[in-house]
Amino acid sequence: MNINHQALLLTILVICIIIPSVKYRARGGKFQFDDDPDVMEQEILRLIPLGSSIEKAKEIMENNGFQCEYFENDSFVRVRDDPNGRPRVRQTLYENVCHLYCDISKGLIVQRRWQASIVHERGVVSRTLEVFAGLIDYIKDLDWTQTDVDRAIIATIQ
């Protein structure tokens, strides 16, 4: 291999390493928000992998504009649309879990709301469960607490 080929290979290698790094830095470790809760869950896991400290998870979420609060031995519901598109049909109740609940609303005219519960065991992230439901926005306007919302949803699945 002559020097020109080596220089070309080195240039290609450097470009392949630098461009993804620059792209990530340009995003600044920020979330790309998505209306699909499964996509958003993966986006959260991209920045907060399992095994991370819950304190670091809180810092990352708050740096992305979320307001977060710790809950110990709490219950919440994971809500998903069914595969046929019917809203909020698949609901899973989680009881007696320690989690970081984070909430953010974005938008000027039409507001979107994202809620995430990041479950931890002894301060270590063990799973991320994205909770997203339009019902929450309506109830929140009635000044219900998150506990009131959870109880209302739990009552519908029991």
Short mmCIF file of C-alpha atoms in Angstrom, two decimals, residues 4-157:
data_model
loop_
_atom_site.label_atom_id
_atom_site.label_comp_id
_atom_site.label_asym_id
_atom_site.label_seq_id
_atom_site.Cartn_x
_atom_site.Cartn_y
_atom_site.Cartn_z
CA ASN A 4 -1.68 7.96 -0.72
CA HIS A 5 -3.80 4.88 0.01
CA GLN A 6 -2.82 4.95 3.68
CA ALA A 7 -3.65 8.64 3.91
CA LEU A 8 -7.02 8.03 2.26
CA LEU A 9 -7.84 5.16 4.62
CA LEU A 10 -6.79 7.22 7.62
CA THR A 11 -8.95 10.13 6.44
CA ILE A 12 -11.98 7.86 6.00
CA LEU A 13 -11.41 6.33 9.44
CA VAL A 14 -11.16 9.75 11.09
CA ILE A 15 -14.32 10.94 9.33
CA CYS A 16 -16.21 7.82 10.45
CA ILE A 17 -15.20 8.50 14.05
CA ILE A 18 -15.57 12.28 14.15
CA ILE A 19 -18.92 12.77 12.40
CA PRO A 20 -20.98 10.63 14.81
CA SER A 21 -19.16 12.24 17.74
CA VAL A 22 -19.87 15.76 16.47
CA LYS A 23 -23.51 14.86 15.78
CA TYR A 24 -23.91 13.57 19.36
CA ARG A 25 -22.23 16.64 20.83
CA ALA A 26 -24.43 18.91 18.71
CA ARG A 27 -27.44 17.26 20.33
CA GLY A 28 -25.70 17.80 23.65
CA GLY A 29 -27.00 14.58 25.13
CA LYS A 30 -30.53 15.87 24.63
CA PHE A 31 -33.62 13.77 24.04
CA GLN A 32 -35.33 13.72 20.69
CA PHE A 33 -38.94 13.77 21.85
CA ASP A 34 -41.38 11.40 20.15
CA ASP A 35 -45.12 10.85 20.59
CA ASP A 36 -44.65 7.07 20.49
CA PRO A 37 -44.04 5.93 24.09
CA ASP A 38 -41.97 2.92 23.00
CA VAL A 39 -39.67 5.16 20.94
CA MET A 40 -39.41 7.62 23.83
CA GLU A 41 -38.61 4.80 26.24
CA GLN A 42 -35.68 3.78 24.00
CA GLU A 43 -34.57 7.41 23.79
CA ILE A 44 -34.48 7.62 27.59
CA LEU A 45 -32.55 4.34 27.78
CA ARG A 46 -30.05 5.74 25.24
CA LEU A 47 -29.04 8.46 27.71
CA ILE A 48 -29.80 6.57 30.93
CA PRO A 49 -28.74 2.95 30.45
CA LEU A 50 -29.72 0.28 32.95
CA GLY A 51 -27.22 0.26 35.81
CA SER A 52 -26.93 4.07 35.94
CA SER A 53 -27.29 5.79 39.29
CA ILE A 54 -30.74 7.23 39.94
CA GLU A 55 -29.11 10.56 40.86
CA LYS A 56 -27.45 10.72 37.43
CA ALA A 57 -30.80 9.79 35.82
CA LYS A 58 -32.48 12.69 37.65
CA GLU A 59 -29.74 15.08 36.51
CA ILE A 60 -30.09 13.99 32.87
CA MET A 61 -33.88 14.22 32.93
CA GLU A 62 -33.81 17.68 34.53
CA ASN A 63 -31.16 18.85 32.03
CA ASN A 64 -33.71 17.90 29.36
CA GLY A 65 -36.39 20.08 30.95
CA PHE A 66 -38.25 17.46 32.99
CA GLN A 67 -39.41 18.11 36.53
CA CYS A 68 -38.63 15.05 38.62
CA GLU A 69 -39.59 13.66 42.00
CA TYR A 70 -38.55 10.51 43.89
CA PHE A 71 -41.20 8.06 45.06
CA GLU A 72 -40.57 5.13 47.41
CA ASN A 73 -42.76 2.00 47.59
CA ASP A 74 -45.23 3.62 45.22
CA SER A 75 -47.67 2.30 42.63
CA PHE A 76 -48.17 3.47 39.07
CA VAL A 77 -49.64 2.24 35.81
CA ARG A 78 -47.78 1.72 32.53
CA VAL A 79 -50.16 2.58 29.70
CA ARG A 80 -49.82 1.53 26.06
CA ASP A 81 -52.09 1.45 23.02
CA ASP A 82 -52.90 -2.05 21.81
CA PRO A 83 -51.38 -3.27 18.52
CA ASN A 84 -54.64 -2.39 16.70
CA GLY A 85 -54.31 1.25 17.79
CA ARG A 86 -57.02 1.33 20.46
CA PRO A 87 -55.83 3.91 23.01
CA ARG A 88 -54.74 3.05 26.54
CA VAL A 89 -55.88 -0.58 26.36
CA ARG A 90 -52.75 -2.31 27.62
CA GLN A 91 -52.28 -1.22 31.20
CA THR A 92 -49.83 -2.78 33.63
CA LEU A 93 -49.96 -2.00 37.34
CA TYR A 94 -46.64 -1.75 39.20
CA GLU A 95 -46.89 -1.79 42.98
CA ASN A 96 -44.41 -1.14 45.76
CA VAL A 97 -41.64 0.15 43.50
CA CYS A 98 -39.10 2.89 44.04
CA HIS A 99 -39.02 5.19 41.04
CA LEU A 100 -38.12 8.61 39.75
CA TYR A 101 -41.22 10.22 38.24
CA CYS A 102 -40.45 12.87 35.62
CA ASP A 103 -42.86 15.12 33.73
CA ILE A 104 -42.57 17.69 30.94
CA SER A 105 -44.99 19.57 28.71
CA LYS A 106 -43.89 21.15 25.43
CA GLY A 107 -45.60 23.17 22.76
CA LEU A 108 -47.06 26.61 22.25
CA ILE A 109 -50.52 26.12 20.80
CA VAL A 110 -50.85 22.34 21.12
CA GLN A 111 -49.23 20.98 24.25
CA ARG A 112 -47.71 17.52 24.39
CA ARG A 113 -46.92 15.90 27.67
CA TRP A 114 -44.38 13.21 28.44
CA GLN A 115 -44.21 11.32 31.71
CA ALA A 116 -41.61 8.76 32.62
CA SER A 117 -41.06 6.54 35.62
CA ILE A 118 -37.52 5.31 36.02
CA VAL A 119 -37.52 2.37 38.41
CA HIS A 120 -34.51 1.82 40.63
CA GLU A 121 -33.35 -0.70 43.19
CA ARG A 122 -31.08 0.70 45.90
CA GLY A 123 -30.27 3.74 43.75
CA VAL A 124 -29.45 1.82 40.56
CA VAL A 125 -31.70 2.14 37.49
CA SER A 126 -33.30 -1.25 36.85
CA ARG A 127 -35.84 -0.33 34.15
CA THR A 128 -37.43 2.63 32.44
CA LEU A 129 -41.17 2.73 31.95
CA GLU A 130 -42.55 5.51 29.83
CA VAL A 131 -46.08 6.54 30.74
CA PHE A 132 -47.93 8.69 28.24
CA ALA A 133 -51.68 9.26 28.17
CA GLY A 134 -53.80 12.13 26.90
CA LEU A 135 -56.17 11.55 29.80
CA ILE A 136 -53.50 12.89 32.14
CA ASP A 137 -53.61 16.36 30.56
CA TYR A 138 -57.36 16.61 31.10
CA ILE A 139 -57.17 15.40 34.68
CA LYS A 140 -54.19 17.64 35.45
CA ASP A 141 -56.32 20.65 34.48
CA LEU A 142 -58.64 19.67 37.31
CA ASP A 143 -55.77 20.09 39.81
CA TRP A 144 -55.53 16.39 40.55
CA THR A 145 -52.28 15.15 42.03
CA GLN A 146 -50.31 12.38 40.34
CA THR A 147 -51.56 10.02 43.06
CA ASP A 148 -55.17 10.93 42.19
CA VAL A 149 -54.45 10.25 38.52
CA ASP A 150 -52.84 6.87 39.30
CA ARG A 151 -55.76 5.87 41.50
CA ALA A 152 -58.25 6.81 38.78
CA ILE A 153 -56.38 4.74 36.20
CA ILE A 154 -55.86 1.82 38.61
CA ALA A 155 -59.61 1.81 39.36
CA THR A 156 -60.35 1.36 35.65
CA ILE A 157 -58.25 -1.81 35.37
#
